[in-house]
Amino acid sequence: MGHCFGADNNQRDISFTLPAGLPGAKQADFMVTWVNAIGNREFYCWSTNVAINGGSTPFTGKEVTIANWRTYPVIAEFQGNFNTGVEHYKNAKTIT
């Protein structure tokens, strides 16, 4: 998950595909969250309102992973290994 802004840390445009079958909405909140890899573990987030052209069936996906807070799992310093703690994301609860 490292190098979110490209190998030279200058990439600012990120393309992605929304999951097929995503329900349509005139206004939905789209949010991206991340934790920095260097220094103190700090939680970052940005969000925006988007319109989604889609169907009307429910969508199933992964629940947001919470770590390093109260009784939640602790993810240690990455120490150059950007896969540290990735099992918490992979094993996140599935929700609809």
Coordinates of N, CA and C in Angstrom, one line a residue:
M1 N 0.8 -1.2 0.0 CA 0.0 0.0 0.0 C 0.9 1.3 0.0
G2 N 2.2 1.1 0.1 CA 3.1 2.2 0.1 C 3.1 3.0 -1.2
H3 N 3.7 4.1 -1.2 CA 3.9 4.9 -2.4 C 2.6 5.3 -3.0
C4 N 1.7 5.8 -2.2 CA 0.3 6.3 -2.7 C 0.4 7.3 -3.7
F5 N 1.4 8.2 -3.7 CA 1.6 9.2 -4.7 C 2.6 8.9 -5.7
G6 N 2.8 7.6 -6.0 CA 3.8 7.2 -7.1 C 5.1 7.0 -6.5
A7 N 6.0 6.4 -7.3 CA 7.4 6.1 -6.8 C 8.1 7.4 -6.5
D8 N 7.9 8.5 -7.2 CA 8.6 9.7 -7.0 C 7.8 10.7 -6.1
N9 N 6.7 10.2 -5.5 CA 5.8 11.0 -4.6 C 5.2 12.2 -5.2
N10 N 5.1 12.2 -6.6 CA 4.5 13.4 -7.2 C 3.2 13.1 -8.0
Q11 N 2.7 11.9 -8.0 CA 1.5 11.6 -8.7 C 0.3 12.1 -7.9
R12 N -0.5 12.9 -8.6 CA -1.7 13.5 -7.9 C -3.0 13.0 -8.5
D13 N -3.0 12.4 -9.7 CA -4.2 11.9 -10.3 C -4.2 10.4 -10.1
I14 N -5.3 9.9 -9.5 CA -5.4 8.5 -9.2 C -6.7 8.0 -9.9
S15 N -6.6 7.0 -10.8 CA -7.7 6.5 -11.5 C -8.1 5.2 -10.8
F16 N -9.4 4.9 -10.7 CA -9.9 3.7 -10.1 C -11.3 3.4 -10.7
T17 N -11.8 2.2 -10.5 CA -13.1 1.8 -11.0 C -13.9 1.4 -9.8
L18 N -15.1 2.0 -9.7 CA -16.1 1.6 -8.7 C -16.5 0.2 -8.9
P19 N -16.9 -0.5 -7.9 CA -17.3 -1.9 -8.0 C -18.6 -2.0 -8.9
A20 N -18.6 -3.0 -9.7 CA -19.8 -3.2 -10.6 C -21.0 -3.5 -9.6
G21 N -22.2 -3.1 -10.0 CA -23.4 -3.3 -9.2 C -23.6 -2.4 -8.1
L22 N -22.7 -1.3 -8.0 CA -22.9 -0.3 -6.9 C -24.2 0.4 -7.1
P23 N -25.0 0.5 -6.0 CA -26.3 1.2 -6.1 C -26.1 2.6 -6.5
G24 N -27.1 3.1 -7.3 CA -27.0 4.5 -7.7 C -27.5 5.4 -6.6
A25 N -27.0 6.7 -6.6 CA -27.3 7.7 -5.6 C -27.1 9.1 -6.2
K26 N -28.0 10.0 -6.0 CA -27.9 11.3 -6.5 C -26.8 12.0 -5.8
Q27 N -26.6 11.7 -4.5 CA -25.5 12.3 -3.7 C -25.0 11.2 -2.7
A28 N -23.8 10.9 -2.8 CA -23.1 9.9 -1.9 C -21.8 10.5 -1.4
D29 N -21.4 10.1 -0.3 CA -20.1 10.5 0.3 C -19.0 9.5 -0.2
F30 N -18.0 10.0 -0.8 CA -16.9 9.2 -1.2 C -15.7 9.6 -0.3
M31 N -15.1 8.6 0.5 CA -14.1 9.0 1.4 C -12.9 8.1 1.2
V32 N -11.7 8.7 1.3 CA -10.5 7.9 1.3 C -9.8 8.2 2.6
T33 N -9.3 7.1 3.3 CA -8.6 7.2 4.5 C -7.2 6.5 4.4
W34 N -6.3 7.0 5.2 CA -5.0 6.3 5.2 C -4.2 6.7 6.4
V35 N -3.2 6.0 6.7 CA -2.3 6.2 7.9 C -0.9 6.4 7.3
N36 N -0.2 7.4 7.7 CA 1.1 7.7 7.2 C 2.1 6.6 7.5
A37 N 3.1 6.4 6.7 CA 4.1 5.3 6.9 C 5.3 5.7 7.6
I38 N 5.5 7.0 7.7 CA 6.8 7.5 8.4 C 6.4 8.4 9.5
G39 N 7.1 8.3 10.7 CA 6.8 9.1 11.8 C 5.7 8.5 12.7
N40 N 5.1 9.4 13.5 CA 4.0 8.9 14.3 C 2.8 8.5 13.5
R41 N 2.1 7.5 13.9 CA 0.9 7.0 13.2 C -0.2 8.1 13.3
E42 N -0.4 8.7 12.1 CA -1.5 9.7 12.0 C -2.5 9.3 11.0
F43 N -3.8 9.6 11.3 CA -4.9 9.2 10.5 C -5.2 10.4 9.6
Y44 N -5.3 10.1 8.3 CA -5.7 11.2 7.4 C -7.0 10.7 6.6
C45 N -7.7 11.7 6.1 CA -8.9 11.4 5.4 C -9.3 12.6 4.5
W46 N -9.9 12.3 3.4 CA -10.5 13.4 2.6 C -11.8 12.8 2.0
S47 N -12.7 13.6 1.8 CA -14.0 13.1 1.2 C -14.6 14.2 0.3
T48 N -15.5 13.7 -0.5 CA -16.2 14.6 -1.4 C -17.6 14.0 -1.7
N49 N -18.5 14.8 -2.2 CA -19.8 14.4 -2.6 C -19.8 13.9 -4.1
V50 N -20.3 12.8 -4.4 CA -20.3 12.3 -5.8 C -21.7 11.8 -6.1
A51 N -22.0 11.8 -7.4 CA -23.2 11.1 -7.9 C -22.8 9.8 -8.5
I52 N -23.6 8.8 -8.3 CA -23.3 7.4 -8.8 C -24.5 7.0 -9.7
N53 N -24.2 6.7 -10.9 CA -25.2 6.1 -11.8 C -25.1 4.6 -11.7
G54 N -26.1 4.0 -11.1 CA -26.1 2.6 -10.9 C -27.5 2.0 -10.7
G55 N -27.5 0.8 -10.2 CA -28.8 0.1 -10.0 C -29.4 0.4 -8.6
S56 N -30.2 -0.5 -8.2 CA -30.9 -0.3 -6.9 C -30.7 -1.4 -5.9
T57 N -29.8 -2.3 -6.2 CA -29.6 -3.5 -5.4 C -28.5 -3.1 -4.3
P58 N -28.6 -3.7 -3.1 CA -27.6 -3.5 -2.1 C -26.2 -3.9 -2.5
F59 N -25.2 -3.2 -1.9 CA -23.8 -3.5 -2.2 C -23.2 -4.1 -0.9
T60 N -22.4 -5.1 -1.1 CA -21.6 -5.7 0.0 C -20.2 -5.4 -0.1
G61 N -19.5 -4.9 1.0 CA -18.1 -4.6 0.9 C -17.5 -4.7 2.3
K62 N -16.3 -4.3 2.4 CA -15.5 -4.4 3.7 C -15.8 -3.2 4.6
E63 N -15.9 -3.5 5.9 CA -16.1 -2.4 6.9 C -14.8 -1.7 7.0
V64 N -14.9 -0.4 7.4 CA -13.7 0.4 7.6 C -12.8 -0.2 8.7
T65 N -11.5 -0.3 8.5 CA -10.7 -0.9 9.5 C -10.2 0.2 10.5
I66 N -10.3 -0.1 11.8 CA -9.9 0.8 12.8 C -8.7 0.2 13.6
A67 N -7.7 0.9 13.8 CA -6.5 0.4 14.5 C -5.8 1.4 15.3
N68 N -5.0 1.0 16.3 CA -4.2 1.9 17.1 C -5.1 2.9 17.9
W69 N -6.3 2.4 18.3 CA -7.2 3.3 19.1 C -7.9 2.4 20.1
R70 N -7.9 2.8 21.3 CA -8.6 2.0 22.4 C -8.4 0.5 22.3
T71 N -9.4 -0.3 22.2 CA -9.3 -1.7 22.2 C -9.1 -2.4 20.8
Y72 N -8.9 -1.6 19.8 CA -8.7 -2.1 18.5 C -7.2 -2.6 18.3
P73 N -7.0 -3.4 17.2 CA -5.7 -3.9 17.0 C -4.6 -2.8 16.8
V74 N -3.4 -3.1 17.2 CA -2.3 -2.1 17.0 C -1.5 -2.6 15.8
I75 N -1.2 -1.6 14.9 CA -0.4 -1.8 13.8 C 0.9 -1.1 14.1
A76 N 2.0 -1.9 14.1 CA 3.3 -1.4 14.4 C 3.9 -0.5 13.4
E77 N 5.0 0.2 13.7 CA 5.7 1.0 12.7 C 6.0 0.1 11.4
F78 N 6.0 0.7 10.3 CA 6.2 -0.1 9.0 C 7.6 -0.5 8.8
Q79 N 8.6 0.3 9.3 CA 10.0 0.0 9.1 C 10.3 -0.5 7.7
G80 N 9.7 0.2 6.7 CA 10.0 -0.1 5.3 C 9.2 -1.2 4.8
N81 N 8.4 -2.0 5.6 CA 7.6 -3.1 5.1 C 6.1 -2.5 5.1
F82 N 5.7 -2.1 3.9 CA 4.4 -1.6 3.7 C 3.2 -2.6 3.9
N83 N 3.6 -3.9 4.1 CA 2.5 -4.9 4.3 C 2.3 -5.1 5.8
T84 N 2.9 -4.3 6.6 CA 2.7 -4.4 8.1 C 1.3 -4.1 8.4
G85 N 0.6 -5.0 9.0 CA -0.8 -4.8 9.4 C -1.9 -5.0 8.3
V86 N -1.4 -5.4 7.1 CA -2.4 -5.5 6.0 C -3.4 -6.6 6.3
E87 N -3.1 -7.5 7.2 CA -4.1 -8.6 7.5 C -5.3 -8.0 8.1
H88 N -5.2 -6.9 8.8 CA -6.4 -6.3 9.4 C -7.3 -5.8 8.3
Y89 N -6.8 -5.3 7.2 CA -7.6 -4.8 6.1 C -8.2 -6.0 5.4
K90 N -7.4 -7.0 5.1 CA -7.9 -8.2 4.4 C -9.0 -9.0 5.2
N91 N -8.9 -9.0 6.5 CA -9.8 -9.7 7.3 C -10.9 -8.9 7.9
A92 N -11.1 -7.7 7.3 CA -12.2 -6.8 7.8 C -13.6 -7.5 7.6
K93 N -14.5 -7.2 8.5 CA -15.8 -7.7 8.4 C -16.5 -7.3 7.2
T94 N -17.3 -8.2 6.5 CA -18.0 -7.8 5.4 C -19.4 -7.3 5.8
I95 N -19.8 -6.2 5.2 CA -21.0 -5.5 5.5 C -21.8 -5.2 4.3
T96 N -23.2 -5.0 4.4 CA -24.0 -4.7 3.3 C -24.7 -3.3 3.6

